[in-house]
CSV table of C-alpha atoms in Angstrom, one decimal:
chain,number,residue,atom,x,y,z
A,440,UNK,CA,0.0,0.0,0.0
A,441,UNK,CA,0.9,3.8,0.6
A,442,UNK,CA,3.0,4.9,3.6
A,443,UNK,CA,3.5,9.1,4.3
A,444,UNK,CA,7.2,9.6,5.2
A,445,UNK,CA,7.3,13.1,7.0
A,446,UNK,CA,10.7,15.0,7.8
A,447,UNK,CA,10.4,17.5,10.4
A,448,UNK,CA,13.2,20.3,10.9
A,449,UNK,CA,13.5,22.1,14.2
A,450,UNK,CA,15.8,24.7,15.3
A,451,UNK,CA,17.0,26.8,18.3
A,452,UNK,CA,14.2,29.6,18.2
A,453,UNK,CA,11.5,27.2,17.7
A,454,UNK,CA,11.1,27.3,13.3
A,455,UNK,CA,10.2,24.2,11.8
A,456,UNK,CA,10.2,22.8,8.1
A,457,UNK,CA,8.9,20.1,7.2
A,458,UNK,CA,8.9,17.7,3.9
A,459,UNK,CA,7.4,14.6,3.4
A,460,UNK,CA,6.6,11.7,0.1
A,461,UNK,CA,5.0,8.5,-0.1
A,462,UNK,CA,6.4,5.0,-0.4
A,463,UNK,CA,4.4,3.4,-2.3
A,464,UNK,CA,4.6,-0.7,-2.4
A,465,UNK,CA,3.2,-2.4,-5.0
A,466,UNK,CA,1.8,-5.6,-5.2
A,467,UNK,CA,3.1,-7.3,-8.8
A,468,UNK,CA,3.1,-10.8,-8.2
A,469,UNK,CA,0.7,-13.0,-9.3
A,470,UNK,CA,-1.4,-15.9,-7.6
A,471,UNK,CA,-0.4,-19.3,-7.1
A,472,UNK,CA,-3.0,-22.2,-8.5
A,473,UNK,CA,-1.7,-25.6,-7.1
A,474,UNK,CA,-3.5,-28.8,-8.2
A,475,UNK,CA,-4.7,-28.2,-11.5
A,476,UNK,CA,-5.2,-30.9,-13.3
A,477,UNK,CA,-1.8,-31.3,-15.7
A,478,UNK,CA,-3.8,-33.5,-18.3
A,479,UNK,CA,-6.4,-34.2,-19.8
A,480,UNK,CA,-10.0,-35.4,-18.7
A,481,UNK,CA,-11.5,-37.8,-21.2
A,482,UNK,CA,-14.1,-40.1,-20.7
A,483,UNK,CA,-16.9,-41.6,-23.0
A,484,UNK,CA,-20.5,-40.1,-23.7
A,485,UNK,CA,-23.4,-42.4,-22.1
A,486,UNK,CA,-26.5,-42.6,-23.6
A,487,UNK,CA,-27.6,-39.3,-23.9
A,488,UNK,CA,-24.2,-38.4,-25.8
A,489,UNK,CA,-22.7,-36.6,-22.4
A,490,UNK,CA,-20.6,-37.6,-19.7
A,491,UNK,CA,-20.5,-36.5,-15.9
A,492,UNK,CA,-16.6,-35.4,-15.1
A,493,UNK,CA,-15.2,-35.7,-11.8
A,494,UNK,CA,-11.7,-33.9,-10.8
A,495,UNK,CA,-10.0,-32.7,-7.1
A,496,UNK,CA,-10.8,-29.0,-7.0
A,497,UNK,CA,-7.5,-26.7,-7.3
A,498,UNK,CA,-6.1,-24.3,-4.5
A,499,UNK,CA,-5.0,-20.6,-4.6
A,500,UNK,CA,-2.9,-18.8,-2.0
A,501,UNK,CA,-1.1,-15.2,-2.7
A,502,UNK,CA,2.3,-13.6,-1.4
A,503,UNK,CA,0.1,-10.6,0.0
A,504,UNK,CA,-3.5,-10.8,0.3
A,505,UNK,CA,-6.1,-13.0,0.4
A,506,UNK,CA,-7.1,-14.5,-3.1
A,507,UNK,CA,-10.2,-15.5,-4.6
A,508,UNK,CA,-10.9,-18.7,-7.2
A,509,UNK,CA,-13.1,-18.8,-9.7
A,510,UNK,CA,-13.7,-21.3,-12.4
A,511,UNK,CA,-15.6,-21.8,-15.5
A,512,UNK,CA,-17.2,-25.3,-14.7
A,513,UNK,CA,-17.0,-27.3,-11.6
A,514,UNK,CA,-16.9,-31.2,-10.8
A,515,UNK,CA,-19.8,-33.0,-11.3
A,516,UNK,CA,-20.9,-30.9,-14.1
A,517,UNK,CA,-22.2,-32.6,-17.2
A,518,UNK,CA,-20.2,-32.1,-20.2
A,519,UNK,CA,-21.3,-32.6,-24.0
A,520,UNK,CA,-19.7,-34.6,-26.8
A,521,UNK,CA,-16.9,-32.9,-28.1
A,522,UNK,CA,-13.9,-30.7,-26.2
A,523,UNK,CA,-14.9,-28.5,-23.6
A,524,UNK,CA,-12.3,-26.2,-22.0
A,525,UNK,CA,-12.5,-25.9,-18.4
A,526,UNK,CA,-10.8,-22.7,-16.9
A,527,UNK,CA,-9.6,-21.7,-13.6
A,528,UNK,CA,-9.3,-17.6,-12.9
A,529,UNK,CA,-7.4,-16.7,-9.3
A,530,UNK,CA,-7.6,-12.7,-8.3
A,531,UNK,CA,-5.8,-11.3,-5.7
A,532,UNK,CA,-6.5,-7.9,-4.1
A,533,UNK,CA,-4.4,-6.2,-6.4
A,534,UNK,CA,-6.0,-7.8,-9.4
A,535,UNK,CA,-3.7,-9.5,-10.5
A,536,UNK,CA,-4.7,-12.3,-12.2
A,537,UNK,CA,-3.7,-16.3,-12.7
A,538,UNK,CA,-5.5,-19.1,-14.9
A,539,UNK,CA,-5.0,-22.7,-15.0
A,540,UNK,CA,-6.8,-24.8,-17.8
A,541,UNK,CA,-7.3,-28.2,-18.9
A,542,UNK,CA,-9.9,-30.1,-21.2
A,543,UNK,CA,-12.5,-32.4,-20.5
A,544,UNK,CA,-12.8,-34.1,-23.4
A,545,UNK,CA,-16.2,-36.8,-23.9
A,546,UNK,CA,-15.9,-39.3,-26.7
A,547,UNK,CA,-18.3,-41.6,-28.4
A,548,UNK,CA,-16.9,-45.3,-28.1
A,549,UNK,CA,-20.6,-47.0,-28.4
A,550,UNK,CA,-21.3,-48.2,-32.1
A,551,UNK,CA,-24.7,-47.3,-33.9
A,552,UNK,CA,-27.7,-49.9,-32.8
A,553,UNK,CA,-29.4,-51.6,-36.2
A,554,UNK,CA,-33.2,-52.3,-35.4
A,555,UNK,CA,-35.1,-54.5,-37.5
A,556,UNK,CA,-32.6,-56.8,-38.9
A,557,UNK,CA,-33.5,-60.3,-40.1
A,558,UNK,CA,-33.1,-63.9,-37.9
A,559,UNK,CA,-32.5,-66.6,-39.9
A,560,UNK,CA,-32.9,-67.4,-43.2
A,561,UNK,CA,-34.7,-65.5,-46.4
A,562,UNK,CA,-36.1,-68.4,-48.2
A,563,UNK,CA,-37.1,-68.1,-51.9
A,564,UNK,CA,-37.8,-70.6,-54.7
A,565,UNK,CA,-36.0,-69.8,-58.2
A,566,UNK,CA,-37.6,-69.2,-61.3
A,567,UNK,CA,-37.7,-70.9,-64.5
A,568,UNK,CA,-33.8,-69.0,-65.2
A,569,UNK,CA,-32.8,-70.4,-61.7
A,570,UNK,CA,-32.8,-67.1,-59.9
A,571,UNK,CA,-34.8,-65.3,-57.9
A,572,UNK,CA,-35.4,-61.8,-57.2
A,573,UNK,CA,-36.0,-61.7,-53.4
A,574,UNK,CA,-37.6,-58.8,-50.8
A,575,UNK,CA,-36.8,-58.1,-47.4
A,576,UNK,CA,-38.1,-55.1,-45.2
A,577,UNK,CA,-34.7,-53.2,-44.6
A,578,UNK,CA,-33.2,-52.5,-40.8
A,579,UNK,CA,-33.0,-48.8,-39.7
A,580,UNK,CA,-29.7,-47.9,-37.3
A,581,UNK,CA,-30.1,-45.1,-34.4
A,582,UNK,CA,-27.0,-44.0,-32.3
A,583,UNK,CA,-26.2,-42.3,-29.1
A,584,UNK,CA,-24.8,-39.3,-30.7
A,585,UNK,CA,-25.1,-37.3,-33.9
A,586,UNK,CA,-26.5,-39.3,-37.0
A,587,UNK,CA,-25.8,-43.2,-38.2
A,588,UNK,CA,-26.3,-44.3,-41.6
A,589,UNK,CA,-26.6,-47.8,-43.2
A,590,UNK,CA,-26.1,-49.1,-46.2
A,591,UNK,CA,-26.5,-53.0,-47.3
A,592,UNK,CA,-24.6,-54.7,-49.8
A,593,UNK,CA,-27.5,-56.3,-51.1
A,594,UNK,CA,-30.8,-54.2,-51.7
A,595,UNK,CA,-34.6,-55.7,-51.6
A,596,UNK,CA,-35.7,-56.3,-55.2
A,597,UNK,CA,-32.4,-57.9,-56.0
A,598,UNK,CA,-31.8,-60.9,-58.5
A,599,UNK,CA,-30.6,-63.7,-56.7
A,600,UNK,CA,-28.6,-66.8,-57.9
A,601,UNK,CA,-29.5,-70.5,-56.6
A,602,UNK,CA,-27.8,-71.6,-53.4
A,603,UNK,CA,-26.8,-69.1,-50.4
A,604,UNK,CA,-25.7,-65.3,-50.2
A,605,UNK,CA,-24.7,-63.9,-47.0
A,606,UNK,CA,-26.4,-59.7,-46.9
A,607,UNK,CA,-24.4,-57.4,-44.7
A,608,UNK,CA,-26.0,-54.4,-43.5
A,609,UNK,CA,-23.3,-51.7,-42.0
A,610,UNK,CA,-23.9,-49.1,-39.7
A,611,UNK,CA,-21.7,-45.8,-39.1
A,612,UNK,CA,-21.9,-42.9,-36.3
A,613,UNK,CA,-19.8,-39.7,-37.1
A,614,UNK,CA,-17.4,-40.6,-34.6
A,615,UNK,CA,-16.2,-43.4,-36.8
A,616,UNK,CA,-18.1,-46.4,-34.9
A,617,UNK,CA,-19.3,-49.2,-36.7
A,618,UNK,CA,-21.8,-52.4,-36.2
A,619,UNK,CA,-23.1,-55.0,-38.7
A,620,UNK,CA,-25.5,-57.7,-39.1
A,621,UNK,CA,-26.1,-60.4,-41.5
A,622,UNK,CA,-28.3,-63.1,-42.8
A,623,UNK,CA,-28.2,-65.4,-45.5
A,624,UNK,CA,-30.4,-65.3,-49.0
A,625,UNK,CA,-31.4,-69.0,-49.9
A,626,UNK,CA,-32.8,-69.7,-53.4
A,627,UNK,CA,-33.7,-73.3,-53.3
A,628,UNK,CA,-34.8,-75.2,-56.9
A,629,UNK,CA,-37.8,-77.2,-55.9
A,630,UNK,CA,-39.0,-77.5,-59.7
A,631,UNK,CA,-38.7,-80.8,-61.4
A,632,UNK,CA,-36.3,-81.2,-64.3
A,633,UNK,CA,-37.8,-81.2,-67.7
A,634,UNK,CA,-37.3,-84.3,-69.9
A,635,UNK,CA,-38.1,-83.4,-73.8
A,636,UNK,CA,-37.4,-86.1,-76.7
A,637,UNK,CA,-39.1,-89.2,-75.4
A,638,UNK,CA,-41.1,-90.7,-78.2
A,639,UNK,CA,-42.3,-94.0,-79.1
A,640,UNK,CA,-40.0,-96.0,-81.3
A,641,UNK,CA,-41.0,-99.1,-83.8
A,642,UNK,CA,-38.1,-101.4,-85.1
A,643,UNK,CA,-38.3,-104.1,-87.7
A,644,UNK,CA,-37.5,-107.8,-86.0
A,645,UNK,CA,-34.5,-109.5,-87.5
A,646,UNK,CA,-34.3,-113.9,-88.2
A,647,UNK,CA,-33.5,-113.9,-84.1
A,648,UNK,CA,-36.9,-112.2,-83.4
A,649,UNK,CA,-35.2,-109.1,-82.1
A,650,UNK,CA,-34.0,-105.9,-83.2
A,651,UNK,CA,-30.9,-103.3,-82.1
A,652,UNK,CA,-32.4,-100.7,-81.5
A,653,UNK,CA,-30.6,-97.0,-81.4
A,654,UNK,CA,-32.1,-93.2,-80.4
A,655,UNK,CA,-31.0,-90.4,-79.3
A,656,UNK,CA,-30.9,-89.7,-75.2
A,657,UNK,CA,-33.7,-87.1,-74.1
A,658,UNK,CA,-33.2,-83.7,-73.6
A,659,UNK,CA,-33.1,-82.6,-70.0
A,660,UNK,CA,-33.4,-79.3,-68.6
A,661,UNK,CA,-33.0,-78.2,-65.1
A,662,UNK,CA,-31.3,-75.5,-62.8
A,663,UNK,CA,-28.4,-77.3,-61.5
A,664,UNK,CA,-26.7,-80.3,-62.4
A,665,UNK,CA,-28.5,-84.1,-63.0
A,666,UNK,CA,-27.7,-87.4,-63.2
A,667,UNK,CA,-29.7,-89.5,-65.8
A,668,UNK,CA,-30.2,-93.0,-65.1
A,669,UNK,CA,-31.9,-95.2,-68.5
A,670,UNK,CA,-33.8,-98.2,-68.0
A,671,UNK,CA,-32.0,-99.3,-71.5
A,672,UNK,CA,-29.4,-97.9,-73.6
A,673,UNK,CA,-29.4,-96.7,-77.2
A,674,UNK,CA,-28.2,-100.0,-79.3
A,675,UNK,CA,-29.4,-102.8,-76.6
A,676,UNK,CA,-31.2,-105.6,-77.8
A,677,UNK,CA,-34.9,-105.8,-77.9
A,678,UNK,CA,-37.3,-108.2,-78.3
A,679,UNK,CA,-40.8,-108.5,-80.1
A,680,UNK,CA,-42.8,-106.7,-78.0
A,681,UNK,CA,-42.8,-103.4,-76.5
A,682,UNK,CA,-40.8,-102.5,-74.1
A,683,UNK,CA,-40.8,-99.8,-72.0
A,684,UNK,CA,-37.8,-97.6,-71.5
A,685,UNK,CA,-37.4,-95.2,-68.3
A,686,UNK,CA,-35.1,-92.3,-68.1
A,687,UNK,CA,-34.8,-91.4,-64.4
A,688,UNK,CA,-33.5,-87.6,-63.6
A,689,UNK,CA,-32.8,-86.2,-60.8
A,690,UNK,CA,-31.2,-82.6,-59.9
A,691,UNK,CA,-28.7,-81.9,-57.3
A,692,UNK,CA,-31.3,-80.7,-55.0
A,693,UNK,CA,-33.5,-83.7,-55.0
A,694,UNK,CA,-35.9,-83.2,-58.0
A,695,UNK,CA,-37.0,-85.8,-60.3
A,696,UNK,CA,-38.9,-86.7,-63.5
């Protein structure tokens, strides 16, 4: 503060001077803040996309005077996703001024959710080109924080070979978060194979009372692959009568004529 230094001069008959000035001392040193925190906060967002942080209060103390703290946020508080900056502010009487800062930083770790997506199998029968084209009532995605998005790699309305295709649906936050789900697309051929070509045939007896007896094989269509198992071959030995000949097909899936 301000102290009055006064010089008084006195002499012999009584006369007096006098001169005085101030001393003036200033306080120029700033606050102390011990126990801020020296990192850091981070901590991941609940369910709402925010996150309670919790931190030991710092202290101030002051060469001179007493000091006061103040600070931006305080423990406990709830925070947002994203970087907040929490400051500290320590004034002593003389105004001078101190800060201390640090971050609380909340992040999202918890991947989207996908709603809606299918248990099992998708069933569906193939058409007459062995494929189907197969519907499915898409999943939806929500998220914690900020928006999700999904994308399939197979779409409803899609042509679909015979067998099994595994569909992935993908689902993305804006904090780079993933999740996934799958289920597998079964076109099954339940449709007979087709046997064209078979047709009567008449042959001429030879001195033996038999004839060899030649044709060509039936033509078969189907899906997948068949095995074809005759009754007779083309160029067996028949004799005077009629005889029937069978041609048994069957696909890979079971299916017969």
């Amino acid at each position: 503060g301000t102290t009055l230094v006064k010089y008084t001069a006195t002499d012999g008959s009584g006369n007096i001077a006098e001169c005085s000035f101030k001393v003036i001392v200033q306080d120029q040193t700033e606050p102390v803040i011990t126990g801020c925190p020296g990192t850091d906060i981070v901590i991941n967002a609940d369910a709402l996309c925010q996150a309670t942080a919790s931190w030991t209060e710092p202290g101030a103390s002051d060469n001179c005077v007493s000091v006061s703290l103040s600070s931006s946020h305080s423990p406990g508080d709830i925070f947002p996703k994203g970087t907040t900056q929490v400051v500290y502010t320590a004034t002593d009487g003389s105004d001078n001024i101190t800060t201390c800062t640090f971050n609380v930083i909340v992040t999202d770790m918890a991947p989207p959710l996908i709603d809606g997506c299918i248990v099992g199998d998708v069933i569906a029968v193939a058409n007459s080109d062995c494929q189907s084209a197969v519907n499915w009532v898409e999943p939806t995605t929500t998220d914690n924080c900020g928006v999700a998005t999904i994308s399939g790699s197979r779409s409803p309305g899609d042509i679909f070979p015979l067998g099994r295709t595994t569909v992935t649906y993908t689902a993305a936050d804006d904090s780079g978060n993933n999740a996934t789900c799958s289920f597998d697309v079964v076109v099954v051929d339940d449709t007979d194979p087709v046997i064209a070509g078979c047709i009567d045939i008449k042959a001429v007896a030879d001195q033996s009372c038999t004839s060899i007896v030649n044709w060509s094989s039936p033509v078969v269509s189907d899906c997948s692959a068949v095995s074809i198992v005759p009754s007779h071959n083309s160029g067996d030995i028949f004799p005077i009568g009629s005889t029937t000949v069978t041609y048994a097909v069957t696909d890979r899936y079971g299916n017969s004529s």
